[in-house]
Short mmCIF file of C-alpha atoms in Angstrom, two decimals:
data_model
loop_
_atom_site.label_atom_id
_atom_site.label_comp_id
_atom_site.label_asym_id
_atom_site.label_seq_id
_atom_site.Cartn_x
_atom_site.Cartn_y
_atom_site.Cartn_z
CA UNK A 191 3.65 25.70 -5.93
CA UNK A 192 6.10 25.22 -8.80
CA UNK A 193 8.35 22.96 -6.81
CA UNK A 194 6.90 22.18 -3.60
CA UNK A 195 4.41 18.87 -4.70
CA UNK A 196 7.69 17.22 -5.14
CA UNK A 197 9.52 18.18 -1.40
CA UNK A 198 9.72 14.69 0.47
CA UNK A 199 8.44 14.49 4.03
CA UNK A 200 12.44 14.77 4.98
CA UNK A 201 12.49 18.24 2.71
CA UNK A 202 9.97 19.33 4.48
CA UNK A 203 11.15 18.73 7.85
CA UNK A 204 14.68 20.25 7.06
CA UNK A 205 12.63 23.96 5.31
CA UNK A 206 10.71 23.92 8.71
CA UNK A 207 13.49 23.85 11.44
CA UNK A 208 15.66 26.20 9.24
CA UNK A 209 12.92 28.70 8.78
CA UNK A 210 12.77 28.60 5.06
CA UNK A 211 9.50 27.28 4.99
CA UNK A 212 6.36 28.22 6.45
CA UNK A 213 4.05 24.88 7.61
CA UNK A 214 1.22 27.08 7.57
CA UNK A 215 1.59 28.44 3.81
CA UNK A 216 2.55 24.96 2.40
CA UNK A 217 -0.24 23.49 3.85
CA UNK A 218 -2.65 26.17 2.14
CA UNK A 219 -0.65 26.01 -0.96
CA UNK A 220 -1.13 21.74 -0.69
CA UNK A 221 -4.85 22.71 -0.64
CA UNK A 222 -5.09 24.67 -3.46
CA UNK A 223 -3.33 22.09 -5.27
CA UNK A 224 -5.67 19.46 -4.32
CA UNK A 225 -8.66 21.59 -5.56
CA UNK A 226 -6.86 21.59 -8.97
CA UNK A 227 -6.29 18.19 -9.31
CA UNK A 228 -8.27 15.90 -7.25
CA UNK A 229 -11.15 16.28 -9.52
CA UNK A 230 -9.32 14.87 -12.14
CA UNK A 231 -7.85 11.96 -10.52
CA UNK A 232 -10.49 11.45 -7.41
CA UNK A 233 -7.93 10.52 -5.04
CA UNK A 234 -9.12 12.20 -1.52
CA UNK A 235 -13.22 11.73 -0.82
CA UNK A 236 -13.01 13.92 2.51
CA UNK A 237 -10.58 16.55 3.37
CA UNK A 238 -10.03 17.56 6.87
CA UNK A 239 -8.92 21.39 5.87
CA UNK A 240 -10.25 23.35 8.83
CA UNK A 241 -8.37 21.08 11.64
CA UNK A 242 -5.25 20.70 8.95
CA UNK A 243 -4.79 24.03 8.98
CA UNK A 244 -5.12 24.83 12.45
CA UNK A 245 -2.56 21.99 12.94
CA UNK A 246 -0.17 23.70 10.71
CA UNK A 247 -0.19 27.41 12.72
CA UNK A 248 0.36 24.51 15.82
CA UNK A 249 3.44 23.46 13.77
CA UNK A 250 4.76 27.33 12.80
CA UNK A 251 4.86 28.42 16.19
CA UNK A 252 6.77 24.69 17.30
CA UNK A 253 9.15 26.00 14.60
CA UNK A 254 8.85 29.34 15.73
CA UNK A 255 9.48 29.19 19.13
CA UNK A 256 12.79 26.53 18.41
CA UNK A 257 10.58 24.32 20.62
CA UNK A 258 10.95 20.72 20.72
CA UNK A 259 9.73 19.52 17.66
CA UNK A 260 8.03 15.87 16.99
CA UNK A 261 8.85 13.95 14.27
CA UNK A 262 6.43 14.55 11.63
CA UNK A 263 5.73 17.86 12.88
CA UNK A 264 3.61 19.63 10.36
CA UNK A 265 4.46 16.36 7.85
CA UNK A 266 0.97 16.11 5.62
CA UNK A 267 -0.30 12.42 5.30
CA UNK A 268 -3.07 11.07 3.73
CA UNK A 269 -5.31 8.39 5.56
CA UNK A 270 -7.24 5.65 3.40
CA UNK A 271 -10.72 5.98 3.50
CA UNK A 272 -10.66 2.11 5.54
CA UNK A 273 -9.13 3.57 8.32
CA UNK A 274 -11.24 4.67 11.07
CA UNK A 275 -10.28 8.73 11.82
CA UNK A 276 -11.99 10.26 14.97
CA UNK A 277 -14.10 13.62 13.42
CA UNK A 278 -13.90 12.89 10.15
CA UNK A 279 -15.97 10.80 7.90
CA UNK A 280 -15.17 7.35 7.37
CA UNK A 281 -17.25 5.58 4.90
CA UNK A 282 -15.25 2.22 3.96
CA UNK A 283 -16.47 3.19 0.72
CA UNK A 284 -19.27 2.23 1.08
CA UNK A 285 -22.87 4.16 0.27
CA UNK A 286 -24.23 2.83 3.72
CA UNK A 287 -21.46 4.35 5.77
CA UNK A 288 -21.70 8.04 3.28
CA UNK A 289 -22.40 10.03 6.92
CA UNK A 290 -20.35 7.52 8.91
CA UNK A 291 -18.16 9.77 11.82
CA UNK A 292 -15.85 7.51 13.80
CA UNK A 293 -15.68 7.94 17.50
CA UNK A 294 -11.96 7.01 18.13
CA UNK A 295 -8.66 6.81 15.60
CA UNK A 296 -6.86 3.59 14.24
CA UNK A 297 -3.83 3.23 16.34
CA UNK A 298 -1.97 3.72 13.33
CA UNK A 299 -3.72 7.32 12.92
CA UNK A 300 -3.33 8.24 16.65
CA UNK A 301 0.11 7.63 16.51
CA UNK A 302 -0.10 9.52 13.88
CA UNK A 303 -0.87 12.52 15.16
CA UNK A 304 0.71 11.90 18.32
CA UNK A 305 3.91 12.62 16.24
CA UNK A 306 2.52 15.68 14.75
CA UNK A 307 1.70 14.55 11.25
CA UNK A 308 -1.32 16.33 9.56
CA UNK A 309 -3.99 14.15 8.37
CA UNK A 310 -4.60 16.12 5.21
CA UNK A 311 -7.74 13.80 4.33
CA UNK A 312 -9.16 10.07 3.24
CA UNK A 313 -8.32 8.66 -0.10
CA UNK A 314 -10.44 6.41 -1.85
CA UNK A 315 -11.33 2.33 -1.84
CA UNK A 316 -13.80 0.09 -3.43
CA UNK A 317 -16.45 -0.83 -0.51
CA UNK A 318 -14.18 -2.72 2.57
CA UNK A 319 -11.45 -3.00 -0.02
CA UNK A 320 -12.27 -5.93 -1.53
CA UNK A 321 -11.03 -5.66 -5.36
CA UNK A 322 -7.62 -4.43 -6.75
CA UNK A 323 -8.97 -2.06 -8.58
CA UNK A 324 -10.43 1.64 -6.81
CA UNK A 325 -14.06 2.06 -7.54
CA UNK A 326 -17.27 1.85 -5.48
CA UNK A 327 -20.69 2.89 -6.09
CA UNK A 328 -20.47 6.32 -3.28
CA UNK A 329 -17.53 8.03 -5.14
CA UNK A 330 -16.54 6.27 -8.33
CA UNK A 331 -13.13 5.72 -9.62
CA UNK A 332 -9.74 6.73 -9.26
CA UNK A 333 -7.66 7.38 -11.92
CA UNK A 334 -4.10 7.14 -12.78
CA UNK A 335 -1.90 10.28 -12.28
CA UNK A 336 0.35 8.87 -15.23
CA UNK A 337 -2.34 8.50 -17.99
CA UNK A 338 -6.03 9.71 -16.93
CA UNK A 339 -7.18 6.81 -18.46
CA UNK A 340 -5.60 4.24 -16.78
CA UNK A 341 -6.63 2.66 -13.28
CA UNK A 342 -4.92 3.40 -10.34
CA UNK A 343 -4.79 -0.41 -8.65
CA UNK A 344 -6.21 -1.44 -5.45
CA UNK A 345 -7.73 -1.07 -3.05
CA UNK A 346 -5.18 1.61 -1.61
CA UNK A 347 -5.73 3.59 -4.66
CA UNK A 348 -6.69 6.68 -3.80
CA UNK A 349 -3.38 6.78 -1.59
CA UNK A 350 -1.34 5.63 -4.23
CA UNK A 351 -2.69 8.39 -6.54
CA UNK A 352 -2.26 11.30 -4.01
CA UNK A 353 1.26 10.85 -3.56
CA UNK A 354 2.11 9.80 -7.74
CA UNK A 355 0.36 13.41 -7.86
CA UNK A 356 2.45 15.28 -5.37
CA UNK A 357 -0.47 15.82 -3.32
CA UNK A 358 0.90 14.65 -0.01
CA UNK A 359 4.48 12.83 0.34
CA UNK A 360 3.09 9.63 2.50
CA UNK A 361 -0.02 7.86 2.92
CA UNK A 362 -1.81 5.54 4.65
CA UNK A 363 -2.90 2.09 3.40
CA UNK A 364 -3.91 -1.29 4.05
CA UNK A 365 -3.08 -4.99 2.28
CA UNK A 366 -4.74 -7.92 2.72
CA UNK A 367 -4.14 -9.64 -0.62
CA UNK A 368 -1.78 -7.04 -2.57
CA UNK A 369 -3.84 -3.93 -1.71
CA UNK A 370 -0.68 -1.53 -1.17
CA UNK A 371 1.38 -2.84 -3.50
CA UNK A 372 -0.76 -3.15 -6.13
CA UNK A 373 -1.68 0.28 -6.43
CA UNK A 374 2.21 1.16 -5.88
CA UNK A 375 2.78 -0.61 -8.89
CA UNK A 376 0.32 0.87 -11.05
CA UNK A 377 0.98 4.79 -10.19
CA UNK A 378 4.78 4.43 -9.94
CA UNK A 379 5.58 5.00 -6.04
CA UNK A 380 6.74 2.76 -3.00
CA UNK A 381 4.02 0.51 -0.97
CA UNK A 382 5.30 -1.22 1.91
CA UNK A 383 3.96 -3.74 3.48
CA UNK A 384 5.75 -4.55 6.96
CA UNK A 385 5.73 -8.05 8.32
CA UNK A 386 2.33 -8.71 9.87
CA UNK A 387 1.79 -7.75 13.31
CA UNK A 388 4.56 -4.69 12.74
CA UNK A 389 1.71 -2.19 12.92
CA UNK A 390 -1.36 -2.98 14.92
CA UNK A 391 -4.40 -3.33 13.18
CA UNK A 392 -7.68 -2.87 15.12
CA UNK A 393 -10.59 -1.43 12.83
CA UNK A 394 -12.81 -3.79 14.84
CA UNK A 395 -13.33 -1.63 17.62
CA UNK A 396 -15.65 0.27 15.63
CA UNK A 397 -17.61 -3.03 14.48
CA UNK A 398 -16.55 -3.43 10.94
CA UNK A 399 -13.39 -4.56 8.93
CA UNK A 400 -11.36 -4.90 11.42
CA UNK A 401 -8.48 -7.62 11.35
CA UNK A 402 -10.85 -10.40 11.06
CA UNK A 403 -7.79 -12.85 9.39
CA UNK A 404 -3.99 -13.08 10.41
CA UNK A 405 -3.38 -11.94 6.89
CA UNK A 406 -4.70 -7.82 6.50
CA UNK A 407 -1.62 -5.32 7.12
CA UNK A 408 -1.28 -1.44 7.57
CA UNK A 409 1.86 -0.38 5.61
CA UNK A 410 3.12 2.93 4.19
CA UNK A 411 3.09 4.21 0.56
CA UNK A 412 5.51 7.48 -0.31
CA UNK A 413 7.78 8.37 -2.90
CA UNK A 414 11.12 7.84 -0.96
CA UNK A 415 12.42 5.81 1.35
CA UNK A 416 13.73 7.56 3.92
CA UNK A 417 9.90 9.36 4.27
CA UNK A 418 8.83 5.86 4.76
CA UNK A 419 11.09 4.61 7.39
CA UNK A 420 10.56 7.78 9.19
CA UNK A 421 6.95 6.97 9.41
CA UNK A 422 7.52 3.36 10.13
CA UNK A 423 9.16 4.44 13.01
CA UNK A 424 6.19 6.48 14.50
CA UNK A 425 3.60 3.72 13.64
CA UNK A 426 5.14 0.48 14.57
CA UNK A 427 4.68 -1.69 18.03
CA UNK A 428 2.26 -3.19 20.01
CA UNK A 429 -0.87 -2.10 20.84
CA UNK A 430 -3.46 -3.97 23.40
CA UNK A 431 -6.41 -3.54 20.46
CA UNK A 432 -4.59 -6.06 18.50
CA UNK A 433 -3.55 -9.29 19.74
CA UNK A 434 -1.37 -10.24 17.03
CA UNK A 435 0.95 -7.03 17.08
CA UNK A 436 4.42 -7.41 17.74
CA UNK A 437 7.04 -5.44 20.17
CA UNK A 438 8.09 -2.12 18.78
CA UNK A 439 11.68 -2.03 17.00
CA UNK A 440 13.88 -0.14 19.36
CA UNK A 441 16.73 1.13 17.03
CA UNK A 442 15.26 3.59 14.72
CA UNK A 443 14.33 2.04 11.21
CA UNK A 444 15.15 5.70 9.27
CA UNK A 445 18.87 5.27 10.67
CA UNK A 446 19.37 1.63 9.90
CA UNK A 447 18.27 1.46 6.37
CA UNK A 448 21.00 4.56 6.07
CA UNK A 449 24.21 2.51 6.67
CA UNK A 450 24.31 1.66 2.75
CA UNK A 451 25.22 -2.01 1.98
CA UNK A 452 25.27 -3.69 -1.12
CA UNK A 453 26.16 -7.15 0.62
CA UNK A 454 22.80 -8.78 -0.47
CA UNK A 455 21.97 -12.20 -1.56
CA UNK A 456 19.45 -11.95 -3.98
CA UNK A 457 17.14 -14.76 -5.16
CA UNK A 458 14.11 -14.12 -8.35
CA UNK A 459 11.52 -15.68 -9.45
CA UNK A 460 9.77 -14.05 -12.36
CA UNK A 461 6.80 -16.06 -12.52
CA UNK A 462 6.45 -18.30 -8.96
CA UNK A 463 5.99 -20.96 -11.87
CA UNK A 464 1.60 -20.35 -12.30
CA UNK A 465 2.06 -16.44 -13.39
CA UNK A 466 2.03 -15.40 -17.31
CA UNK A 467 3.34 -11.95 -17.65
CA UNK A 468 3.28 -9.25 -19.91
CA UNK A 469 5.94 -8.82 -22.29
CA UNK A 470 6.54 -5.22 -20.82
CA UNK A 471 6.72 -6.28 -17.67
CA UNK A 472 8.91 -9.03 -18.20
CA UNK A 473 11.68 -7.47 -20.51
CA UNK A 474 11.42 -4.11 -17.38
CA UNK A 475 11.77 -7.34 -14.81
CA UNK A 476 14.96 -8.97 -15.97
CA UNK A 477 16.59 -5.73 -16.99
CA UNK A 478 16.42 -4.63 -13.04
CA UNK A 479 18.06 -8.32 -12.54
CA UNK A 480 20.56 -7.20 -15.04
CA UNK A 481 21.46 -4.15 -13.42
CA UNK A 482 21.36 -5.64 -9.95
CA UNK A 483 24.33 -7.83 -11.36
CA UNK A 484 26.35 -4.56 -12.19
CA UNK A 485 25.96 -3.40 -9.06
CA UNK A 486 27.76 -6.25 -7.91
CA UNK A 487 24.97 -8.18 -5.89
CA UNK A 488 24.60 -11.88 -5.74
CA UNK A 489 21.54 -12.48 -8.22
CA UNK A 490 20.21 -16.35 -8.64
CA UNK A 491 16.70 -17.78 -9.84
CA UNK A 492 15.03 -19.70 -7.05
CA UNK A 493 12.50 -22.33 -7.53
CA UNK A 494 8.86 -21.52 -5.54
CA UNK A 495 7.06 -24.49 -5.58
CA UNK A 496 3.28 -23.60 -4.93
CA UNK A 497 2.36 -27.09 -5.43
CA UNK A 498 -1.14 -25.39 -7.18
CA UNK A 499 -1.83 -24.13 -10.83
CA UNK A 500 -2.83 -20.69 -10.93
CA UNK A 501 -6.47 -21.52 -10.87
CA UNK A 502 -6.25 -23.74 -7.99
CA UNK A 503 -3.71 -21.06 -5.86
CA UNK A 504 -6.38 -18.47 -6.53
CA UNK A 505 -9.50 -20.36 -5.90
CA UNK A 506 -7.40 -21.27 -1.92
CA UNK A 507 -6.69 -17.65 -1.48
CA UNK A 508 -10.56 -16.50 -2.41
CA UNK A 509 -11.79 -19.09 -0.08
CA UNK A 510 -9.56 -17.98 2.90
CA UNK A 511 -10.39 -13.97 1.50
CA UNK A 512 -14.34 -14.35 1.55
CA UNK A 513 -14.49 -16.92 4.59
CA UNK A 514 -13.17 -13.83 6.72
CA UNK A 515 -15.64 -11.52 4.28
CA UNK A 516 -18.53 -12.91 5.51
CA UNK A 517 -17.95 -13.75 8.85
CA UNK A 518 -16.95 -9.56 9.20
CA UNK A 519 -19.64 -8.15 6.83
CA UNK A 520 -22.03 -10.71 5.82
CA UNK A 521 -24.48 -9.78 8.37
CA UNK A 522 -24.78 -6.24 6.88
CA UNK A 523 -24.99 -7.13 3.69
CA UNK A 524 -27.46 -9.15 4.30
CA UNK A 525 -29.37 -5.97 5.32
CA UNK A 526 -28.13 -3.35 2.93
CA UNK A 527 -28.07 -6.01 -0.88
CA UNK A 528 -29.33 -2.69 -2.41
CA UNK A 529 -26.53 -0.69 -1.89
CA UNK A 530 -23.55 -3.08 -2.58
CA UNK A 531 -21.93 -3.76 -5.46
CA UNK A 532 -22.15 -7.35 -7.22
CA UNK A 533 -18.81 -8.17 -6.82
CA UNK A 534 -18.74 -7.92 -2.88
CA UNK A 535 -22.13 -9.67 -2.48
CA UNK A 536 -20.93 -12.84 -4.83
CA UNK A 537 -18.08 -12.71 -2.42
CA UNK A 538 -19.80 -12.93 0.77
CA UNK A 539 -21.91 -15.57 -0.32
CA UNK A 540 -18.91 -17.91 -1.63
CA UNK A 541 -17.13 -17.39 1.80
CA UNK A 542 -20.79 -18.40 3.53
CA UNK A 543 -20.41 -21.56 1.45
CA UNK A 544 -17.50 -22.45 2.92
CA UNK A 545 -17.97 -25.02 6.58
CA UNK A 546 -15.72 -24.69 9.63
CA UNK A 547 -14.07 -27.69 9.08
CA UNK A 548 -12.64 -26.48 5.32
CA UNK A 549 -11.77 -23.04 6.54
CA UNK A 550 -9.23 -24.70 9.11
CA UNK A 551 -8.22 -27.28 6.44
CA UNK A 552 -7.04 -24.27 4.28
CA UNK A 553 -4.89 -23.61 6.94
CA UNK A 554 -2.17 -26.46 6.00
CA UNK A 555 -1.39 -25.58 2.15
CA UNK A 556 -0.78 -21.68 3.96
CA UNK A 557 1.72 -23.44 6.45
CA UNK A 558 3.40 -24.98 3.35
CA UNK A 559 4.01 -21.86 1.70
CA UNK A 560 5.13 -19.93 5.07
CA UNK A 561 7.53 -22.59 5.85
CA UNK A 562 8.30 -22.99 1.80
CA UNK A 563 9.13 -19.46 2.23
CA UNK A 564 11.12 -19.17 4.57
CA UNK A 565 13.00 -22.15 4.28
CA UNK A 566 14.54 -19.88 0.75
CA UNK A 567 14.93 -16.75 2.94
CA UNK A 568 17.86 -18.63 4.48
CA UNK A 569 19.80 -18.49 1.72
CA UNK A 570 18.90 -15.36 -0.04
CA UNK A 571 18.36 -11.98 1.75
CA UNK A 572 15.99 -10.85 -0.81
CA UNK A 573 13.54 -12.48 -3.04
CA UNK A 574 12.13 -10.50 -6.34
CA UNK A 575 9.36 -10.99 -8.51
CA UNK A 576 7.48 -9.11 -10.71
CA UNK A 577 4.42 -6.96 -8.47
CA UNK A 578 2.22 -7.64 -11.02
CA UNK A 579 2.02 -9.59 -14.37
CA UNK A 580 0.62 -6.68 -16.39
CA UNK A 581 1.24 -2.49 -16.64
CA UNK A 582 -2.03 -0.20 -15.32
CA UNK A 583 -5.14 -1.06 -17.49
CA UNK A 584 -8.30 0.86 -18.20
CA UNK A 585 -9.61 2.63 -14.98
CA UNK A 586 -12.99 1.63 -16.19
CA UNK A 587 -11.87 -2.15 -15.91
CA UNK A 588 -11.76 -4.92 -13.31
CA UNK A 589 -8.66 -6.07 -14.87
CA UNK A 590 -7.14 -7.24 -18.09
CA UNK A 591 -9.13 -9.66 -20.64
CA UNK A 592 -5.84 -11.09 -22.03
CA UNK A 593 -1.71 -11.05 -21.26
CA UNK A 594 -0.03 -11.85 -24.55
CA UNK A 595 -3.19 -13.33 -26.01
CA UNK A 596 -3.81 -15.81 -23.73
CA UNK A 597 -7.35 -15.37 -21.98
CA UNK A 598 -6.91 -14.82 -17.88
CA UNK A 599 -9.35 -14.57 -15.14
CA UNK A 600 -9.97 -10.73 -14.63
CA UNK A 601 -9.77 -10.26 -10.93
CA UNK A 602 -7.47 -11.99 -9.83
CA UNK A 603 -4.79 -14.28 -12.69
CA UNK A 604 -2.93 -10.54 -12.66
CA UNK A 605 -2.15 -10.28 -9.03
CA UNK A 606 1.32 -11.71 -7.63
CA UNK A 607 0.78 -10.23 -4.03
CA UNK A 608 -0.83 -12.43 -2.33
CA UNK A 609 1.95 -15.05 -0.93
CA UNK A 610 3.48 -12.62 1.18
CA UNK A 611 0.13 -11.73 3.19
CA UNK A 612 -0.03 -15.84 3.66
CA UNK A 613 3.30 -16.47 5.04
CA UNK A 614 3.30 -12.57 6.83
CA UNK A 615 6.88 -11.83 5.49
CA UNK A 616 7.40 -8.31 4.35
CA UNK A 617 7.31 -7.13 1.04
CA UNK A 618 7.40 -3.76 -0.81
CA UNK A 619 6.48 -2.42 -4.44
CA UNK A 620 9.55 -0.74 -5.73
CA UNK A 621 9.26 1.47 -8.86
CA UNK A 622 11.44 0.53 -12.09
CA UNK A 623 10.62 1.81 -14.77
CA UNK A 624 7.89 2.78 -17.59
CA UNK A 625 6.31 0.67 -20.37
CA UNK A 626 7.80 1.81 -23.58
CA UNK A 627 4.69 1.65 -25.76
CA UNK A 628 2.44 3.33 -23.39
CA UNK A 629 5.07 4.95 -20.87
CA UNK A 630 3.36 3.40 -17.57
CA UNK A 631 4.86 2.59 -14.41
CA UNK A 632 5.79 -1.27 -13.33
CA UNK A 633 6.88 -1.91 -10.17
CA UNK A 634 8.82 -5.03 -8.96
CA UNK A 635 8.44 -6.62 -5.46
CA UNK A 636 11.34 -7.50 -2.64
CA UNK A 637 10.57 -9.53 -0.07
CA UNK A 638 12.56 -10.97 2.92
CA UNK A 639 12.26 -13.29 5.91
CA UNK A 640 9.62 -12.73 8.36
CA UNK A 641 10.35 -9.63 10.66
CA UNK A 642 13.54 -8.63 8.68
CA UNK A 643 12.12 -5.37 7.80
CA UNK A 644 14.92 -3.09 8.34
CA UNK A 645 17.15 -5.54 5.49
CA UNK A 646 14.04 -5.37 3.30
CA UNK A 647 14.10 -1.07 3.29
CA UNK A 648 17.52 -1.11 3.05
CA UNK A 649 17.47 -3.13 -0.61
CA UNK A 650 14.83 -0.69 -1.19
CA UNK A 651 16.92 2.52 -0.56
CA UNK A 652 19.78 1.19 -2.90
CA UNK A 653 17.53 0.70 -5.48
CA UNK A 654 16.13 3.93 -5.00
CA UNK A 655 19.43 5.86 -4.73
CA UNK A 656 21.39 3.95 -7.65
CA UNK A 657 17.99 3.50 -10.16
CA UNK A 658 16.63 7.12 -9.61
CA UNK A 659 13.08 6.24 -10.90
CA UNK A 660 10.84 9.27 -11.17
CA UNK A 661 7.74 8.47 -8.74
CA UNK A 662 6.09 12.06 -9.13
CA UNK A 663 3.82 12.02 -12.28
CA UNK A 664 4.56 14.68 -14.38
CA UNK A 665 1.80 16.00 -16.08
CA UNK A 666 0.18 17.23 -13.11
CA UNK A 667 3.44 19.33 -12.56
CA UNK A 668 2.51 23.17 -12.08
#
């Protein structure tokens, strides 16, 4: 399989109808590469081989027979272990849930299969995703497909790390505070996270983590574009389980991001005036600005006034975070304290702190921003910033002690995701480049105006066509 870890879901599609490729043998041959590399970087925690594979002879006599084909016929995706998959264990990563088998799908993963994808397995996430980082006491850690060492981000990190590795070219994940395009970030690929309500969200059904705040998102991670769009298209659109989901997009995303454009207003903001960031990071960030500017695109700094320090913009967000926390899960933890970890306990009991009355008040500093927002988004098309304020750190780490010497708060002073899952605009981790001292992967984030998806992908394609940033890690080439 010398080659075929690096074939994009569109590849793949394109070897199938012309016969040059059989679904069924790249699906075994995707197997066998996960058995030589998962146990290195723990991405997947349950595979779903025996209904994958019968899937695939599905898909080779589709092919076969020149029958109508759907579109992601035989197309292996990877499902994050938060989403709820009918027959096959679900565990939110969490030891209470270790035997936990779903009675229905997501709507995300029904659709899913509906188009004919292959739900290759579930990838890993701290317990109910509630840290940046991928690690829970049932499975352990992921690790970083670039350096072993190194932490894959969170809590779609297990995703993230599948497709850096060439294990699958899409994947499933979810983002309620960063939690797609953090890991993007840290293992080199693209996380997308659609403007809220875009996919329908509706864990809930099930009785646990379901989309307890107008804030948690279902987006897309791949290593291309076009592989994302494509399964944009399939996933996107109302849904009756979720009340806040949003008409589906009738003109096909994968087509629209396709008629190139370089007619984009583009507004940055390397800090959002609280962040201090990495030297890396910042000398990768304004080079991209630089050679945005010799493309020919607009490129102007834009003031974001969060009207908060850093502390106090964190300490908001944490409140709104753990409120939902405990409302959804507090209950259970009250019943299972042996089997949690610290972190998500302390959580739960700072949301239970928190009255009715202040939870609503929290709600008019998130107007601000959304209206803050998007009162910028009608001048610029695009706004950047840097994904995060530091490259991937130890995988044995909740985050960084220090950036440049200056002592941070380690779960959260690193993260510049979460604005975008307060105002619901869409945003999306795009790879640009590697650390020179260590050679890791930084990502820098685009976001646009509240439902302007489409505009957002299509900033994201030009940057992927004219950059050409390697996204498949290469020391677990064959």
């Amino acid at each position: 399989m010398s080659s075929q870890q690096s074939y994009s879901a569109n590849e793949l599609l394109r070897r199938y109808k012309s016969k040059t490729l059989s679904p069924l043998e790249y699906i075994q041959n995707l197997f066998h590469r996960i058995e030589l590399i998962n146990p290195k970087i723990n991405a997947f925690v349950a595979l779903n081989k025996e209904k994958a594979l019968y899937q695939a002879k599905q898909a080779e006599r589709i092919y076969g027979k020149n029958d109508n084909a759907r579109p992601l016929e035989g197309v292996p995706i990877a499902i994050k272990d938060l989403t709820n998959t009918k027959g096959l264990r679900t565990t939110y990563g969490c030891l209470v849930y270790k035997d936990h088998i779903p009675k229905r799908d997501a709507t995300i993963v029904k659709r899913l299969k509906e188009a004919g994808a292959i739900i290759i397995g579930k990838t890993n996430t701290p317990e109910f995703g509630h840290t940046g980082t991928t690690t829970n006491l049932l499975f352990g850690p992921s690790r970083n497909p670039w350096d072993l060492a190194k932490a894959t981000g969170g809590s779609s990190g297990g995703s993230a790390a599948a497709v850096a590795a060439g294990l699958v070219p899409l994947a499933e994940g979810s983002d309620g505070g960063g939690s797609i395009r953090i890991p993007s970030s840290f293992c080199g690929v693209y996380g997308f996270k659609p403007s809220f309500g875009r996919i329908p969200m509706d864990n809930h059904l099930d009785g646990i983590f379901g989309n307890h705040e107008p804030f948690v998102h279902y987006g897309v991670i791949g290593r291309h574009i076009d592989d994302m769009a494509l399964m944009f298209d399939v996933v996107q659109g109302d849904a009756m389980t979720d009340p806040f989901s949003l008409p589906k997009m009738q003109e096909s995303v994968a087509r629209l991001i396709n008629l190139k454009t370089r007619d984009f207003r583009i507004g940055w903001t390397s800090d959002f005036g609280i962040y201090t960031l990495d030297e890396e990071v910042n000398h990768l960030f304004f080079d991209t600005l630089s050679k945005l500017e010799r493309l020919g695109i607009t490129v102007e700094h834009v003031n974001i006034d969060m009207k908060k320090t850093l502390p106090e913009y964190i300490a908001y967000f944490e409140s709104l975070w753990t409120c939902g926390l405990a409302a959804s899960t507090g209950e259970f933890a009250d019943k299972h304290r042996d089997r949690l970890p610290e972190t998500l306990l302390s959580m739960i009991e700072r949301g239970k702190q928190l009255s009715a009355v202040e939870f609503k008040s929290l709600e008019t500093y998130r107007a601000y921003l959304y209206h803050m927002m998007e009162s910028h988004f009608q001048t610029y098309d695009i706004i950047l910033s840097p994904t995060l304020a530091v490259p991937p750190f130890d995988y044995d780490q909740e985050g960084p002690f220090h950036i440049n010497g200056k002592k941070i708060k380690r779960d959260s002073d690193w993260v510049m995701t979460q604005l975008y899952n307060l105002t619901g605009e869409p945003a999306i981790s795009i790879p640009i480049g590697f650390t020179k001292k260590t050679k890791l992967p930084v990502g820098i984030q685009a976001a646009a105006r509240r439902l302007d998806d489409v505009r957002l992908l299509q900033f994201a394609k030009l940057m992927e066509d004219d950059f050409q940033i390697p996204t498949l890690a290469p020391q677990n080439h064959d």
